[in-house]
mmCIF file of C-alpha atoms in Angstrom:
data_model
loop_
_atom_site.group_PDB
_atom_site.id
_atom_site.type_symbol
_atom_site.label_atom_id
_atom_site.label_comp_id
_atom_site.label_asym_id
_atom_site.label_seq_id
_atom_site.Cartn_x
_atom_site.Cartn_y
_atom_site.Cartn_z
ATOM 1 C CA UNK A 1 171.612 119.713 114.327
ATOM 2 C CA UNK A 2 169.714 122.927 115.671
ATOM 3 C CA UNK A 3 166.429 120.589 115.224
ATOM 4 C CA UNK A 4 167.688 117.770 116.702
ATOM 5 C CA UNK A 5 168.915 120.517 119.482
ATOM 6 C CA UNK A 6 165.092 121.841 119.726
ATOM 7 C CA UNK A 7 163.596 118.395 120.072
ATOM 8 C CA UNK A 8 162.536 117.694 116.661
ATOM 9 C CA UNK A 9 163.472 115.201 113.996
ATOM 10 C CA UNK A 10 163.285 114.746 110.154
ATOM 11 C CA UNK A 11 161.054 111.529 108.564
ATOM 12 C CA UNK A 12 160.198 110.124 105.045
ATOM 13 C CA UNK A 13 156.694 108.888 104.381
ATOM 14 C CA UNK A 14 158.171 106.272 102.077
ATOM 15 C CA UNK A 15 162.269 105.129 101.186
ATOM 16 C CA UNK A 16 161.338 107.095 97.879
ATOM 17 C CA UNK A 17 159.501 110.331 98.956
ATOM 18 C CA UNK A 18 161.508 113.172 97.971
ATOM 19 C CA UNK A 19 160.394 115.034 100.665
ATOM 20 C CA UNK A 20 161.074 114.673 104.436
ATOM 21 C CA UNK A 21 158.833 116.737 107.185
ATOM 22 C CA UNK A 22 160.295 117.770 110.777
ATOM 23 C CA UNK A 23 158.659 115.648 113.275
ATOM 24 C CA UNK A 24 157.603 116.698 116.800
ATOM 25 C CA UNK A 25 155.447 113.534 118.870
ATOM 26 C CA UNK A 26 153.465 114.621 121.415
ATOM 27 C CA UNK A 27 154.926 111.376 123.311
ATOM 28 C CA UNK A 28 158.559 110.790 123.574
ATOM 29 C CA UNK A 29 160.370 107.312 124.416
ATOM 30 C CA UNK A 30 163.579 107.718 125.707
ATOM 31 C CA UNK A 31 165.663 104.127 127.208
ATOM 32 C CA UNK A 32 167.188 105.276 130.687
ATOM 33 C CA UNK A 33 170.606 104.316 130.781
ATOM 34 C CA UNK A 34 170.436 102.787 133.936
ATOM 35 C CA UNK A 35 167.192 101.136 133.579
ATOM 36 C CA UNK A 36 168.256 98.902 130.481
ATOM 37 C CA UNK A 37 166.676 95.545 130.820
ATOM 38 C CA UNK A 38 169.095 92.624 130.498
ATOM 39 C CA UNK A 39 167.241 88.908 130.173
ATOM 40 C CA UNK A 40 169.805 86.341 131.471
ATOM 41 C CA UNK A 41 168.922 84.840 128.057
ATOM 42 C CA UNK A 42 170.605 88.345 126.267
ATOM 43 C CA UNK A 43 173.276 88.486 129.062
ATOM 44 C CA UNK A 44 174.645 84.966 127.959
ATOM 45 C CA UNK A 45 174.441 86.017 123.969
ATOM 46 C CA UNK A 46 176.780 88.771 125.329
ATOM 47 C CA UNK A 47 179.019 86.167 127.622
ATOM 48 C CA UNK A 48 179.706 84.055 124.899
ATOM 49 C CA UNK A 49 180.942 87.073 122.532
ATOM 50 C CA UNK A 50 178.647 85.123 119.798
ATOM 51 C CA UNK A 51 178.803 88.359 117.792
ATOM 52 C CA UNK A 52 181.958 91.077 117.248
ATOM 53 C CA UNK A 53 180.835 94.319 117.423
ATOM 54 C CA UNK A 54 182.641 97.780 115.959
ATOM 55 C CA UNK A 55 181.343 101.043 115.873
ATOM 56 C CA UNK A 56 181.555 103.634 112.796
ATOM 57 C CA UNK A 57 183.217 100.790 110.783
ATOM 58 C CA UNK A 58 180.445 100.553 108.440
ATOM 59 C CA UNK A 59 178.313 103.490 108.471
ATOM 60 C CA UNK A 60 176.602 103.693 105.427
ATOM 61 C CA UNK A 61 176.031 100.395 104.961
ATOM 62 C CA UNK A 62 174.071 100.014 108.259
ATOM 63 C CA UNK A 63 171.836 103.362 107.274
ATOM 64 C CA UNK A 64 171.543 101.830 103.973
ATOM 65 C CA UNK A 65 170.236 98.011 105.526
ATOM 66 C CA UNK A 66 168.301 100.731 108.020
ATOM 67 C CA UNK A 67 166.633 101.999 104.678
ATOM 68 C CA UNK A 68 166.131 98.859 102.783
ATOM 69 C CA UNK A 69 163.115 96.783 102.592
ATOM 70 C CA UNK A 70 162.981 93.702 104.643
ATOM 71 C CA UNK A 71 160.264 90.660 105.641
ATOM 72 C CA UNK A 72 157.506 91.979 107.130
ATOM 73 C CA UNK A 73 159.148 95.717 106.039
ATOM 74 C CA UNK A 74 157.744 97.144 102.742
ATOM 75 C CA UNK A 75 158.906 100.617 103.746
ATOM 76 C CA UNK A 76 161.099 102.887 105.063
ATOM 77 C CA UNK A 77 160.961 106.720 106.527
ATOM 78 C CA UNK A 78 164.328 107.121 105.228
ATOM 79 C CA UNK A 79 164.716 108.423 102.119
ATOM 80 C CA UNK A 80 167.707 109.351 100.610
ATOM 81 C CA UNK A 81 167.966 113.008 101.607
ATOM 82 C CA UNK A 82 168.077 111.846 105.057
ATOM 83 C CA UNK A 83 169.987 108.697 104.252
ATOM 84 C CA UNK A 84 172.742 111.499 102.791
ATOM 85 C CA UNK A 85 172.447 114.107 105.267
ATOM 86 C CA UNK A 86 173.359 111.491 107.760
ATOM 87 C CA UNK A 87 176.658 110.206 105.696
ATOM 88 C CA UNK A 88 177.635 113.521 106.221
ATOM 89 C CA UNK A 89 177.489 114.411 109.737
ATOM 90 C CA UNK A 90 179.076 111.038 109.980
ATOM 91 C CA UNK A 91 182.185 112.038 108.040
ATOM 92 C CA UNK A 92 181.829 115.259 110.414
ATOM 93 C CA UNK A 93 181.935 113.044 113.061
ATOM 94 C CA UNK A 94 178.333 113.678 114.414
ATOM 95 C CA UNK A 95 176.700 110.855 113.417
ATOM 96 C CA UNK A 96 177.807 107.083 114.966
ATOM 97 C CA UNK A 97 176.618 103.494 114.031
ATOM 98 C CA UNK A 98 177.149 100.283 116.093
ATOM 99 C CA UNK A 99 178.006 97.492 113.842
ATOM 100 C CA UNK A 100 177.406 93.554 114.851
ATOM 101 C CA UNK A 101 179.180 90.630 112.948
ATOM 102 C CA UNK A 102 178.923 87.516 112.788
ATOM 103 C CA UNK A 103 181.403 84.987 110.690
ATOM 104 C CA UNK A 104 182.305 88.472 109.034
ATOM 105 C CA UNK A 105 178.939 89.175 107.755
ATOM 106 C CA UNK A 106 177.072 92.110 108.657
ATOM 107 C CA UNK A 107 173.784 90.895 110.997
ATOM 108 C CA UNK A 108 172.659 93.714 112.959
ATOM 109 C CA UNK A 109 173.272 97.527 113.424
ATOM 110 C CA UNK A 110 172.074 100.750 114.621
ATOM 111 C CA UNK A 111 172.886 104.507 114.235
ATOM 112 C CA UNK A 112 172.464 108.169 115.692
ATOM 113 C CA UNK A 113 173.562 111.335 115.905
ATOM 114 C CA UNK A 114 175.616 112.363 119.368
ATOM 115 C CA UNK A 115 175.385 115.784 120.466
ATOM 116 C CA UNK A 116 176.359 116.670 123.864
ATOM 117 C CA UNK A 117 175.616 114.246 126.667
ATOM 118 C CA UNK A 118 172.341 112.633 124.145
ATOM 119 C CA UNK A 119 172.421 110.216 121.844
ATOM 120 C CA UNK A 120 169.574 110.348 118.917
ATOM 121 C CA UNK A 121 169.105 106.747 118.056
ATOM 122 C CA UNK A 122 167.371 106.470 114.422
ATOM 123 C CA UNK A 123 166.894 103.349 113.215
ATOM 124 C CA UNK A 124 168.505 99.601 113.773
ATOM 125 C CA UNK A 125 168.299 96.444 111.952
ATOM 126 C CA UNK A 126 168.904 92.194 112.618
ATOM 127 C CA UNK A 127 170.123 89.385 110.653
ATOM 128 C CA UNK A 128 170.281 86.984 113.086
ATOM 129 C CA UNK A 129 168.530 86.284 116.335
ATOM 130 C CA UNK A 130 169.256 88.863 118.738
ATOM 131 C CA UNK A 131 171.885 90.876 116.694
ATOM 132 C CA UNK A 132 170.085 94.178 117.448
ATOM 133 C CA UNK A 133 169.524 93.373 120.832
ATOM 134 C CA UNK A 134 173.334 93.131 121.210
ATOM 135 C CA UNK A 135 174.051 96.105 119.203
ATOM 136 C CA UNK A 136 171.750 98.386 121.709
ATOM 137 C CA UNK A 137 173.458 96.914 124.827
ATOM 138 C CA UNK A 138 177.022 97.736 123.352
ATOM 139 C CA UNK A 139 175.221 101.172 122.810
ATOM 140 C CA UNK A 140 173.882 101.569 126.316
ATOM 141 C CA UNK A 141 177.230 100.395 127.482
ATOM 142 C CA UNK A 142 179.255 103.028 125.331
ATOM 143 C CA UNK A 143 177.195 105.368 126.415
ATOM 144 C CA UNK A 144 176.930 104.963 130.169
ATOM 145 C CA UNK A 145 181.081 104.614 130.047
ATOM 146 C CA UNK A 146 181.490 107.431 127.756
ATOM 147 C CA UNK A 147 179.120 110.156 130.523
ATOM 148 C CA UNK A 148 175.814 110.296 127.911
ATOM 149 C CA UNK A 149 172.793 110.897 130.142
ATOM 150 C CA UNK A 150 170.306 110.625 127.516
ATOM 151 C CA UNK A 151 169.028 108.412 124.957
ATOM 152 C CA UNK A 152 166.243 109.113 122.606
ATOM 153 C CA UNK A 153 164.458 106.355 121.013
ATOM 154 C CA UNK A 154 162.081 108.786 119.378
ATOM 155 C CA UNK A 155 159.021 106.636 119.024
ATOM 156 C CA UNK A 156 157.697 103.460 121.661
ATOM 157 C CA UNK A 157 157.973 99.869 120.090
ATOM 158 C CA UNK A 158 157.067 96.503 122.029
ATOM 159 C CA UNK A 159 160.895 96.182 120.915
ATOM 160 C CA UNK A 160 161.803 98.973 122.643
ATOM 161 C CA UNK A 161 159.541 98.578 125.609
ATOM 162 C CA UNK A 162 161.159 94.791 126.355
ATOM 163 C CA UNK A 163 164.180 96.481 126.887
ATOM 164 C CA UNK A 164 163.467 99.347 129.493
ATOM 165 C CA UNK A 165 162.163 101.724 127.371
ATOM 166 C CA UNK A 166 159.868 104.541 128.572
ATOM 167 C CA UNK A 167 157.432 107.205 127.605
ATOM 168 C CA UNK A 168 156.802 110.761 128.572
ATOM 169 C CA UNK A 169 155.895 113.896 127.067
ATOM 170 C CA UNK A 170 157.419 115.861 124.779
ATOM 171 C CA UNK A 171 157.750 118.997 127.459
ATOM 172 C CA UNK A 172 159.242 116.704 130.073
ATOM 173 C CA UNK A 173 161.680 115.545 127.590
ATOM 174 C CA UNK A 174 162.661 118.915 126.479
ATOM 175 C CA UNK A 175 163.775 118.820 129.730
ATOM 176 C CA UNK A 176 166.116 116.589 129.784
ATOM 177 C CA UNK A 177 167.340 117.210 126.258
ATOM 178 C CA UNK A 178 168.352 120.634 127.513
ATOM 179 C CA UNK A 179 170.303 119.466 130.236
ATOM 180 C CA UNK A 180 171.817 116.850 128.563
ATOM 181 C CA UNK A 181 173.243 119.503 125.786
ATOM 182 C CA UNK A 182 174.322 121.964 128.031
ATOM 183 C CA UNK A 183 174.873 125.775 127.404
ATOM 184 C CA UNK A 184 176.090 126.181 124.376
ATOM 185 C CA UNK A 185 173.585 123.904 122.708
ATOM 186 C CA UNK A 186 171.060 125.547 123.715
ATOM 187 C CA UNK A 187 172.725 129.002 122.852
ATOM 188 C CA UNK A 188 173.133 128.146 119.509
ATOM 189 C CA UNK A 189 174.785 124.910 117.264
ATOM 190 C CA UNK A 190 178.069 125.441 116.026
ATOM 191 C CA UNK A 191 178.080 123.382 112.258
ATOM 192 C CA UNK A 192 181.197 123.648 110.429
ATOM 193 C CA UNK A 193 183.442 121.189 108.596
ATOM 194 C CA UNK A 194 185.682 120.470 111.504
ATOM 195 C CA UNK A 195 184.795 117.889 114.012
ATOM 196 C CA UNK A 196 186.530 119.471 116.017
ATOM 197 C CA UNK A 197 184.929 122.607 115.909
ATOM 198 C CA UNK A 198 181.393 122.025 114.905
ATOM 199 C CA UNK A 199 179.019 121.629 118.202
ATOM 200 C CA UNK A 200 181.337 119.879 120.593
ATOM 201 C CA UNK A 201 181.427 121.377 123.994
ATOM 202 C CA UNK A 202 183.470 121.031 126.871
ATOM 203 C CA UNK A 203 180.790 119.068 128.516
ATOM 204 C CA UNK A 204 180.009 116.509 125.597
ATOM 205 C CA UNK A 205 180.001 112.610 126.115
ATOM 206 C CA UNK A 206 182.902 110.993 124.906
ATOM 207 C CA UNK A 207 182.042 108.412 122.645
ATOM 208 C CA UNK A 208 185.220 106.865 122.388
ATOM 209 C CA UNK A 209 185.744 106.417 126.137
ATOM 210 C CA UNK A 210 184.380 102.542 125.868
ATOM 211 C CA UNK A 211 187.193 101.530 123.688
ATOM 212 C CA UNK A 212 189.676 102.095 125.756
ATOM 213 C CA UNK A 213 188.242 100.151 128.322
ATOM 214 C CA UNK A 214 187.784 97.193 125.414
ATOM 215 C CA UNK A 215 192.022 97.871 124.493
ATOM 216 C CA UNK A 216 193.051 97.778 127.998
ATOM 217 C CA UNK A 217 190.608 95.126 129.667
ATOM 218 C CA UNK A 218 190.033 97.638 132.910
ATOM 219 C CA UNK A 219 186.723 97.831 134.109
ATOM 220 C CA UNK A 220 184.814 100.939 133.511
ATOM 221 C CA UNK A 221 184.766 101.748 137.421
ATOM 222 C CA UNK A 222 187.315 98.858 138.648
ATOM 223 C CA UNK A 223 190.706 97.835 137.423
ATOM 224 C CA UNK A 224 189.983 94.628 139.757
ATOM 225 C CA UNK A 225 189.754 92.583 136.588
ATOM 226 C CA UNK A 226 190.582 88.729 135.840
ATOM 227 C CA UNK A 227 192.451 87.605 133.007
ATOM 228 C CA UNK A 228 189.398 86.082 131.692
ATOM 229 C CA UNK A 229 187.513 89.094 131.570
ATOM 230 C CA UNK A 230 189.840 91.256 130.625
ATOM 231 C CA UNK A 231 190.293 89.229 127.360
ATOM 232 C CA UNK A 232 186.038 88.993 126.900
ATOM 233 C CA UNK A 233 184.888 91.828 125.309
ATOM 234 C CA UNK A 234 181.480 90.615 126.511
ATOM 235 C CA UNK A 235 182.470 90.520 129.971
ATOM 236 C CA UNK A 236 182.874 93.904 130.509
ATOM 237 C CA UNK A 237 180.277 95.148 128.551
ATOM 238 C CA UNK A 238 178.232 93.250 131.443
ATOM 239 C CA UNK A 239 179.985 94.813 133.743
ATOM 240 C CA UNK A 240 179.410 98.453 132.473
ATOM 241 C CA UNK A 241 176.013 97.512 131.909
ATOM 242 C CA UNK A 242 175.206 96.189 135.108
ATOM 243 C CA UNK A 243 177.315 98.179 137.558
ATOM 244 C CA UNK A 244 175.668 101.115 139.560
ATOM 245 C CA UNK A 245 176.953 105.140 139.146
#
């Protein structure tokens, strides 16, 4: 957590290196929460509710599809130090995945680690046509409703890219990881075995703040809600997605 709190991040050269290196780009991509591209093709996946979508309901087994092989995939960067390291500040309650169903199977996922008002997205994976696609809107979504200001994508993909986003620096992003973790990140990372204790500050983004809005059926800005969308998930994930701060 205090190198995710200095800007770097841990990688595997291969799903069975033993050893994982601390990573620090020169180049940074980070997805503005308000600039999150939404195709009206994506927008009517989301509509429909095609997919059901949880969050920290199946952690380790979206790090471990994250990890695995897949077409067109011979390797991973996570290896299993990582893959364990990230189990735990999961059960610490650091760590968050985004889980996307469909028919009760397990298509698409992502995961991070949340620490103050960021969000260190690590790796995602799709079943099914779109399913990751989904998963990152319900993420921008969560995020925006829950007061995160930052996300980091870590690395630029055309996948990334199509969906908002952007490149900079790694000084300029310093930048705005320091702001978005506040004083007492950067004074020092507080790691214990209490969630409760270990790094949150008074300031932090609350990552649970979306699913109230999904139990109740308020908007996240307006209550002015129709029964319709108050019973469509989807709905108001457009609605936090697409509404202006």
């Amino acid at each position: 957590m205090r190198a995710y709190a200095s800007g770097i991040f841990p990688m595997s050269d291969a799903r069975d290196d033993p050893d994982t290196f601390w990573i620090e780009p020169e180049m940074r991509a980070i997805l503005p929460l308000e600039g999150f591209k939404l195709s009206k093709s994506l927008a009517k996946t989301i509509r429909q509710d095609r997919f059901r979508l949880t969050t920290d309901q199946a952690f380790s087994r979206v790090i471990a599809t994250c990890a695995a092989k897949d077409k067109g995939r011979q390797d991973t960067w996570i290896n299993s130090d990582i893959e364990d390291a990230f189990c735990e500040l999961h059960r610490r309650g650091h760590a968050h995945s985004v889980e996307c169903w469909e028919d009760g199977e397990l298509v698409g996922g992502l995961y991070g680690l949340a620490m103050g008002r960021a969000f260190f997205g690590e790796s995602m994976f799709s079943r099914a046509t779109d399913a990751s696609k989904v998963a990152l809107a319900w993420l921008v979504a969560r995020m925006r409703v829950g007061g995160f200001t930052l996300l980091d994508c870590q690395f630029m993909t055309s996948h990334l890219q199509s969906l908002g986003a952007v490149e900079m620096s790694q000084a300029d992003y310093l930048v705005l990881l320091q702001q978005s973790l506040g004083r007492d990140y950067q004074a020092s990372v507080v790691f214990s075995s209490s969630p409760a204790s270990s790094g949150v500050s008074a300031g932090a983004g609350d990552w649970g703040a979306l699913d109230g809005v999904l139990a109740t059926g308020a908007g996240p800005v307006s209550d002015d809600f129709s029964s319709t969308a108050a019973s469509s998930p989807g709905k108001l994930i457009l609605q936090a997605l697409t509404q202006t701060s």
